[in-house]
mmCIF file of C-alpha atoms in Angstrom:
data_model
loop_
_atom_site.group_PDB
_atom_site.id
_atom_site.type_symbol
_atom_site.label_atom_id
_atom_site.label_comp_id
_atom_site.label_asym_id
_atom_site.label_seq_id
_atom_site.Cartn_x
_atom_site.Cartn_y
_atom_site.Cartn_z
ATOM 1 C CA MET A 1 14.681 -4.684 -25.887
ATOM 2 C CA ARG A 2 18.042 -5.913 -25.631
ATOM 3 C CA GLY A 3 19.064 -9.128 -24.564
ATOM 4 C CA ALA A 4 22.064 -10.107 -22.680
ATOM 5 C CA CYS A 5 24.427 -13.070 -23.148
ATOM 6 C CA LEU A 6 25.548 -14.881 -20.168
ATOM 7 C CA SER A 7 28.109 -17.986 -20.091
ATOM 8 C CA ALA A 8 27.583 -20.696 -18.265
ATOM 9 C CA VAL A 9 29.913 -19.741 -15.361
ATOM 10 C CA VAL A 10 28.897 -16.259 -15.077
ATOM 11 C CA LYS A 11 26.680 -15.208 -12.221
ATOM 12 C CA VAL A 12 24.757 -12.023 -12.030
ATOM 13 C CA ARG A 13 23.740 -10.061 -9.248
ATOM 14 C CA ALA A 14 19.981 -10.087 -8.488
ATOM 15 C CA MET A 15 19.332 -6.393 -9.162
ATOM 16 C CA ARG A 16 21.402 -6.207 -12.315
ATOM 17 C CA THR A 17 19.062 -8.971 -13.453
ATOM 18 C CA ARG A 18 15.727 -7.330 -11.750
ATOM 19 C CA GLY A 19 12.851 -9.132 -13.313
ATOM 20 C CA TRP A 20 15.226 -11.415 -15.750
ATOM 21 C CA ILE A 21 14.638 -15.185 -16.000
ATOM 22 C CA ILE A 22 17.406 -17.277 -16.174
ATOM 23 C CA PRO A 23 17.226 -20.363 -18.516
ATOM 24 C CA ALA A 24 17.078 -23.508 -16.515
ATOM 25 C CA ALA A 25 18.939 -26.035 -18.879
ATOM 26 C CA VAL A 26 22.159 -25.228 -17.140
ATOM 27 C CA LEU A 27 21.245 -23.949 -13.933
ATOM 28 C CA ALA A 28 21.859 -26.753 -11.114
ATOM 29 C CA ALA A 29 21.304 -26.483 -7.452
ATOM 30 C CA ALA A 30 25.169 -26.584 -6.865
ATOM 31 C CA SER A 31 26.383 -24.078 -9.038
ATOM 32 C CA LEU A 32 23.291 -21.761 -10.043
ATOM 33 C CA ALA A 33 24.835 -21.243 -13.480
ATOM 34 C CA ALA A 34 22.721 -19.776 -16.223
ATOM 35 C CA GLY A 35 23.228 -20.318 -19.784
ATOM 36 C CA SER A 36 21.977 -18.715 -22.879
ATOM 37 C CA SER A 37 19.894 -15.545 -22.989
ATOM 38 C CA ALA A 38 18.212 -13.465 -20.619
ATOM 39 C CA GLN A 39 15.900 -10.334 -21.271
ATOM 40 C CA PRO A 40 14.874 -7.796 -18.685
ATOM 41 C CA SER A 41 11.067 -6.554 -18.231
ATOM 42 C CA SER A 42 10.535 -2.896 -19.578
ATOM 43 C CA PRO A 43 11.115 -0.622 -16.706
ATOM 44 C CA ALA A 44 9.736 2.653 -16.207
ATOM 45 C CA ALA A 45 11.708 5.831 -16.964
ATOM 46 C CA PRO A 46 14.843 5.683 -14.866
ATOM 47 C CA ARG A 47 14.971 8.683 -12.431
ATOM 48 C CA ARG A 48 18.682 7.765 -11.280
ATOM 49 C CA ASP A 49 21.201 4.879 -11.852
ATOM 50 C CA ALA A 50 20.124 1.468 -10.166
ATOM 51 C CA PRO A 51 22.412 0.232 -7.417
ATOM 52 C CA ALA A 52 23.863 -3.373 -7.933
ATOM 53 C CA GLU A 53 21.316 -4.567 -5.277
ATOM 54 C CA PRO A 54 17.974 -3.697 -4.621
ATOM 55 C CA VAL A 55 16.444 -1.789 -1.530
ATOM 56 C CA VAL A 56 13.246 -3.234 -0.136
ATOM 57 C CA VAL A 57 10.761 -0.812 0.971
ATOM 58 C CA GLU A 58 7.911 -2.310 2.734
ATOM 59 C CA LEU A 59 4.791 -0.047 3.884
ATOM 60 C CA PHE A 60 2.419 -1.158 6.345
ATOM 61 C CA THR A 61 -0.800 0.760 5.789
ATOM 62 C CA ALA A 62 -4.867 0.524 6.143
ATOM 63 C CA GLN A 63 -7.818 1.832 4.630
ATOM 64 C CA GLY A 64 -9.225 2.887 7.725
ATOM 65 C CA CYS A 65 -6.204 4.751 8.797
ATOM 66 C CA ALA A 66 -6.589 8.698 8.104
ATOM 67 C CA GLY A 67 -2.580 9.689 8.049
ATOM 68 C CA CYS A 68 -2.088 6.736 5.606
ATOM 69 C CA PRO A 69 -2.794 7.688 2.346
ATOM 70 C CA GLU A 70 -0.321 10.077 2.122
ATOM 71 C CA ALA A 71 2.288 7.571 2.910
ATOM 72 C CA ASN A 72 0.681 5.340 0.504
ATOM 73 C CA ALA A 73 1.794 8.122 -2.189
ATOM 74 C CA ARG A 74 5.236 8.464 -0.874
ATOM 75 C CA VAL A 75 6.125 5.139 -1.118
ATOM 76 C CA GLU A 76 4.260 4.895 -4.887
ATOM 77 C CA ALA A 77 6.789 7.657 -5.883
ATOM 78 C CA LEU A 78 9.679 5.592 -4.853
ATOM 79 C CA ALA A 79 7.956 2.347 -6.770
ATOM 80 C CA ASP A 80 9.362 3.210 -10.282
ATOM 81 C CA THR A 81 12.664 4.231 -9.043
ATOM 82 C CA PRO A 82 15.411 1.860 -10.224
ATOM 83 C CA GLY A 83 16.910 -0.234 -7.503
ATOM 84 C CA VAL A 84 13.526 -0.197 -5.290
ATOM 85 C CA ILE A 85 11.410 -3.082 -4.608
ATOM 86 C CA ALA A 86 8.299 -1.727 -3.025
ATOM 87 C CA LEU A 87 5.685 -3.488 -1.171
ATOM 88 C CA THR A 88 2.220 -2.390 0.372
ATOM 89 C CA TYR A 89 1.054 -4.946 2.965
ATOM 90 C CA ALA A 90 -2.362 -3.863 4.371
ATOM 91 C CA VAL A 91 -3.102 -4.603 8.132
ATOM 92 C CA ASP A 92 -6.510 -5.672 9.771
ATOM 93 C CA TYR A 93 -6.207 -3.886 13.239
ATOM 94 C CA TRP A 94 -7.928 -0.676 12.195
ATOM 95 C CA ASP A 95 -11.213 -2.483 10.991
ATOM 96 C CA TYR A 96 -12.477 -2.066 14.445
ATOM 97 C CA LEU A 97 -13.460 1.368 13.271
ATOM 98 C CA GLY A 98 -15.956 0.284 10.705
ATOM 99 C CA TRP A 99 -14.201 -0.410 7.456
ATOM 100 C CA PRO A 100 -12.791 -3.591 7.028
ATOM 101 C CA ASP A 101 -9.789 -3.473 4.658
ATOM 102 C CA THR A 102 -10.192 -4.966 1.764
ATOM 103 C CA PHE A 103 -6.694 -6.098 1.132
ATOM 104 C CA ALA A 104 -5.765 -6.990 5.035
ATOM 105 C CA ARG A 105 -4.551 -10.413 5.998
ATOM 106 C CA PRO A 106 -3.554 -11.335 9.564
ATOM 107 C CA GLU A 107 -0.227 -12.378 8.369
ATOM 108 C CA PHE A 108 0.799 -8.951 7.345
ATOM 109 C CA ALA A 109 0.209 -7.870 10.752
ATOM 110 C CA GLN A 110 2.286 -10.763 11.933
ATOM 111 C CA ARG A 111 4.942 -9.702 9.859
ATOM 112 C CA GLN A 112 4.987 -6.039 10.883
ATOM 113 C CA ARG A 113 5.113 -7.189 14.598
ATOM 114 C CA ALA A 114 8.416 -9.163 13.632
ATOM 115 C CA TYR A 115 10.115 -5.992 13.152
ATOM 116 C CA ARG A 116 9.097 -4.695 16.562
ATOM 117 C CA ARG A 117 11.922 -6.105 18.586
ATOM 118 C CA PRO A 118 14.937 -6.086 16.082
ATOM 119 C CA LEU A 119 13.856 -2.271 15.112
ATOM 120 C CA LYS A 120 13.381 -1.503 18.945
ATOM 121 C CA ILE A 121 10.181 0.017 18.722
ATOM 122 C CA ARG A 122 7.473 -0.074 21.633
ATOM 123 C CA ALA A 123 4.362 -0.660 19.564
ATOM 124 C CA ILE A 124 3.472 -1.030 16.015
ATOM 125 C CA GLY A 125 1.044 1.496 14.142
ATOM 126 C CA THR A 126 0.337 2.707 10.553
ATOM 127 C CA PRO A 127 1.781 4.085 8.447
ATOM 128 C CA GLN A 128 5.150 2.497 8.938
ATOM 129 C CA VAL A 129 7.633 1.989 6.370
ATOM 130 C CA VAL A 130 10.450 -0.287 6.953
ATOM 131 C CA ILE A 131 13.366 -0.228 4.682
ATOM 132 C CA ASP A 132 15.526 -3.456 4.063
ATOM 133 C CA GLY A 133 14.436 -4.796 7.555
ATOM 134 C CA ARG A 134 16.894 -2.436 8.872
ATOM 135 C CA ARG A 135 15.286 1.023 9.840
ATOM 136 C CA GLN A 136 12.010 2.300 9.741
ATOM 137 C CA VAL A 137 10.820 5.909 8.914
ATOM 138 C CA PRO A 138 7.695 7.668 9.062
ATOM 139 C CA GLY A 139 5.758 7.333 5.734
ATOM 140 C CA ALA A 140 4.885 10.674 5.254
ATOM 141 C CA GLN A 141 8.213 12.218 5.537
ATOM 142 C CA GLU A 142 9.356 12.230 1.943
ATOM 143 C CA ASP A 143 13.266 13.624 2.800
ATOM 144 C CA ALA A 144 13.761 11.231 5.517
ATOM 145 C CA LEU A 145 12.198 8.069 3.121
ATOM 146 C CA ASN A 146 14.435 9.256 0.392
ATOM 147 C CA ALA A 147 17.626 9.456 2.582
ATOM 148 C CA ALA A 148 17.039 6.309 4.119
ATOM 149 C CA VAL A 149 16.654 4.524 0.643
ATOM 150 C CA GLU A 150 19.746 6.529 -0.637
ATOM 151 C CA GLU A 151 21.781 5.209 2.249
ATOM 152 C CA GLU A 152 20.653 1.699 2.149
ATOM 153 C CA ALA A 153 21.425 1.332 -1.442
ATOM 154 C CA ALA A 154 25.012 2.381 -0.549
ATOM 155 C CA ARG A 155 25.147 -0.290 2.166
ATOM 156 C CA ARG A 156 25.119 -3.655 0.507
ATOM 157 C CA VAL A 157 28.235 -5.725 -0.080
ATOM 158 C CA PHE A 158 28.542 -8.999 -1.708
ATOM 159 C CA PRO A 159 24.765 -10.346 -1.084
ATOM 160 C CA PRO A 160 23.679 -13.968 -2.028
ATOM 161 C CA GLU A 161 22.542 -14.438 -5.791
ATOM 162 C CA ILE A 162 19.249 -14.723 -6.612
ATOM 163 C CA GLU A 163 18.204 -16.300 -10.001
ATOM 164 C CA PHE A 164 14.745 -17.508 -11.502
ATOM 165 C CA ARG A 165 14.541 -20.632 -13.496
ATOM 166 C CA GLU A 166 12.951 -19.722 -17.044
ATOM 167 C CA ALA A 167 10.088 -22.264 -16.115
ATOM 168 C CA ARG A 168 9.328 -20.016 -13.406
ATOM 169 C CA ASP A 169 8.691 -22.849 -10.951
ATOM 170 C CA ARG A 170 11.971 -22.506 -8.700
ATOM 171 C CA VAL A 171 14.485 -19.850 -7.503
ATOM 172 C CA GLY A 172 17.785 -20.329 -6.953
ATOM 173 C CA VAL A 173 19.967 -18.547 -4.061
ATOM 174 C CA GLY A 174 23.538 -18.535 -4.193
ATOM 175 C CA SER A 175 26.342 -18.654 -1.458
ATOM 176 C CA GLY A 176 27.037 -16.187 1.043
ATOM 177 C CA ARG A 177 27.448 -15.315 4.555
ATOM 178 C CA VAL A 178 24.505 -16.379 6.878
ATOM 179 C CA PRO A 179 23.944 -14.091 9.765
ATOM 180 C CA ALA A 180 23.520 -14.907 13.330
ATOM 181 C CA GLY A 181 20.370 -16.724 13.914
ATOM 182 C CA GLY A 182 19.966 -18.078 10.361
ATOM 183 C CA ALA A 183 18.121 -16.897 7.279
ATOM 184 C CA GLU A 184 15.182 -17.714 5.415
ATOM 185 C CA VAL A 185 13.823 -16.995 1.757
ATOM 186 C CA VAL A 186 10.409 -15.323 1.571
ATOM 187 C CA ALA A 187 8.144 -15.124 -1.257
ATOM 188 C CA VAL A 188 5.917 -12.178 -1.473
ATOM 189 C CA VAL A 189 3.330 -12.398 -3.917
ATOM 190 C CA TYR A 190 1.791 -9.068 -5.163
ATOM 191 C CA LYS A 191 -0.342 -7.379 -7.549
ATOM 192 C CA PRO A 192 2.295 -4.792 -9.543
ATOM 193 C CA GLY A 193 0.998 -0.850 -10.044
ATOM 194 C CA PRO A 194 -1.653 1.089 -8.427
ATOM 195 C CA GLN A 195 -4.943 0.201 -6.898
ATOM 196 C CA ILE A 196 -7.958 2.315 -5.802
ATOM 197 C CA VAL A 197 -10.521 1.706 -3.221
ATOM 198 C CA GLU A 198 -13.332 3.779 -2.356
ATOM 199 C CA ILE A 199 -13.789 3.995 1.338
ATOM 200 C CA GLU A 200 -17.397 4.026 2.656
ATOM 201 C CA ARG A 201 -16.911 4.403 6.392
ATOM 202 C CA GLY A 202 -14.576 5.251 9.069
ATOM 203 C CA ASP A 203 -11.971 8.196 9.221
ATOM 204 C CA ASN A 204 -11.366 8.018 5.463
ATOM 205 C CA ARG A 205 -14.929 7.900 4.510
ATOM 206 C CA GLY A 206 -15.775 9.307 1.278
ATOM 207 C CA GLN A 207 -11.670 9.037 -0.240
ATOM 208 C CA ALA A 208 -10.659 7.114 -3.082
ATOM 209 C CA VAL A 209 -7.503 5.577 -1.565
ATOM 210 C CA ARG A 210 -4.663 4.616 -3.717
ATOM 211 C CA HIS A 211 -2.454 1.753 -3.051
ATOM 212 C CA ILE A 212 0.674 0.482 -4.856
ATOM 213 C CA ASN A 213 2.266 -3.179 -5.205
ATOM 214 C CA VAL A 214 -0.403 -4.718 -3.029
ATOM 215 C CA VAL A 215 0.604 -7.727 -1.312
ATOM 216 C CA ARG A 216 -1.480 -10.680 -1.582
ATOM 217 C CA SER A 217 0.226 -13.461 0.349
ATOM 218 C CA VAL A 218 3.700 -13.647 1.874
ATOM 219 C CA ARG A 219 5.328 -17.251 3.187
ATOM 220 C CA SER A 220 8.650 -18.602 3.605
ATOM 221 C CA LEU A 221 10.095 -21.166 1.307
ATOM 222 C CA GLY A 222 12.539 -22.674 3.485
ATOM 223 C CA ALA A 223 15.902 -21.789 5.362
ATOM 224 C CA TRP A 224 19.014 -20.479 3.722
ATOM 225 C CA THR A 225 22.421 -22.205 5.115
ATOM 226 C CA GLY A 226 24.800 -19.859 2.891
ATOM 227 C CA ARG A 227 24.879 -22.662 0.479
ATOM 228 C CA PRO A 228 23.562 -22.676 -3.324
ATOM 229 C CA ALA A 229 20.000 -23.916 -3.221
ATOM 230 C CA LEU A 230 17.046 -23.919 -5.285
ATOM 231 C CA TYR A 231 13.452 -23.216 -3.820
ATOM 232 C CA GLN A 232 9.817 -24.197 -5.184
ATOM 233 C CA LEU A 233 8.255 -20.912 -6.011
ATOM 234 C CA PRO A 234 4.392 -20.323 -5.161
ATOM 235 C CA VAL A 235 2.189 -22.342 -7.367
ATOM 236 C CA GLY A 236 -1.510 -21.014 -8.921
ATOM 237 C CA LEU A 237 0.021 -17.417 -9.407
ATOM 238 C CA GLU A 238 -2.515 -15.482 -11.269
ATOM 239 C CA GLU A 239 -1.659 -13.582 -14.568
ATOM 240 C CA ASP A 240 -1.235 -10.324 -13.058
ATOM 241 C CA GLU A 241 0.980 -11.168 -9.688
ATOM 242 C CA ALA A 242 4.489 -10.699 -9.306
ATOM 243 C CA VAL A 243 6.557 -12.677 -6.912
ATOM 244 C CA ALA A 244 9.454 -10.754 -4.832
ATOM 245 C CA ILE A 245 12.078 -12.968 -3.353
ATOM 246 C CA LEU A 246 13.687 -11.995 -0.002
ATOM 247 C CA VAL A 247 16.669 -13.414 1.628
ATOM 248 C CA GLN A 248 16.059 -12.348 5.098
ATOM 249 C CA ALA A 249 17.905 -12.762 8.497
ATOM 250 C CA ARG A 250 15.726 -14.374 10.996
ATOM 251 C CA THR A 251 16.459 -12.731 14.047
ATOM 252 C CA ASP A 252 17.514 -9.119 13.216
ATOM 253 C CA ARG A 253 15.145 -9.226 10.108
ATOM 254 C CA ARG A 254 17.337 -7.479 7.997
ATOM 255 C CA ILE A 255 16.846 -8.233 3.984
ATOM 256 C CA LEU A 256 20.155 -9.357 2.372
ATOM 257 C CA ASN A 257 19.003 -9.316 -1.122
ATOM 258 C CA GLY A 258 15.644 -9.394 -3.369
ATOM 259 C CA ALA A 259 14.652 -9.889 -6.612
ATOM 260 C CA VAL A 260 11.337 -9.736 -8.727
ATOM 261 C CA LEU A 261 9.842 -12.238 -10.796
ATOM 262 C CA PRO A 262 7.396 -10.206 -13.149
ATOM 263 C CA PRO A 263 3.913 -11.359 -14.218
ATOM 264 C CA ARG A 264 3.689 -13.158 -17.438
#
């Protein structure tokens, strides 16, 4: 694994440092500058060049939803693509059919509902894939999903930079233009890789349903005002948990940038 030397005045875009940890010795809240060396995590074999900034793919799914396993597979196929942050949120509103989703939490359905108005959706449902908070696509439509990811990869221009302290306790977000209505920094804790659940009841009874990058918690770390700032990362993480940091508009919900702190 090759390191990359960064001077104290160089800032590196979040996706070019996807999974990198910036040493904290010279990282100040005002400058967010990095000093010393940084090393990337080992990515999967690339299928195409990574864009300068990531595309965030959020899948809302449920173990009791008959149409969801196919969408799960589509998103899993994207998860190792360079330049993609794929996250799976399990929702609980299918539990009434007789199978309580083992990964679901009420706040995940609440996050999905927050997309309804800005995306001009009459009602929410599963499977649903939201890309960069800007658009939705049916999760099982492979061509539409891939095309949307490619288009979003080309859209971003000069997002706020994201850097993690070497101590893994805080994350810095750089300067940039704040969208109308303000923005916030969101921490999404998830378990990287696939998980398989044997479904015993409901529409998917008897199936072994696969999930990728299952979200375990999501919460706001605070407002982003357009000026460089440091935010406290969630504490008490398990050794197998990663944290995706998203800078997200409060009103239209578009994601300005994202970066991942991998497990230890």
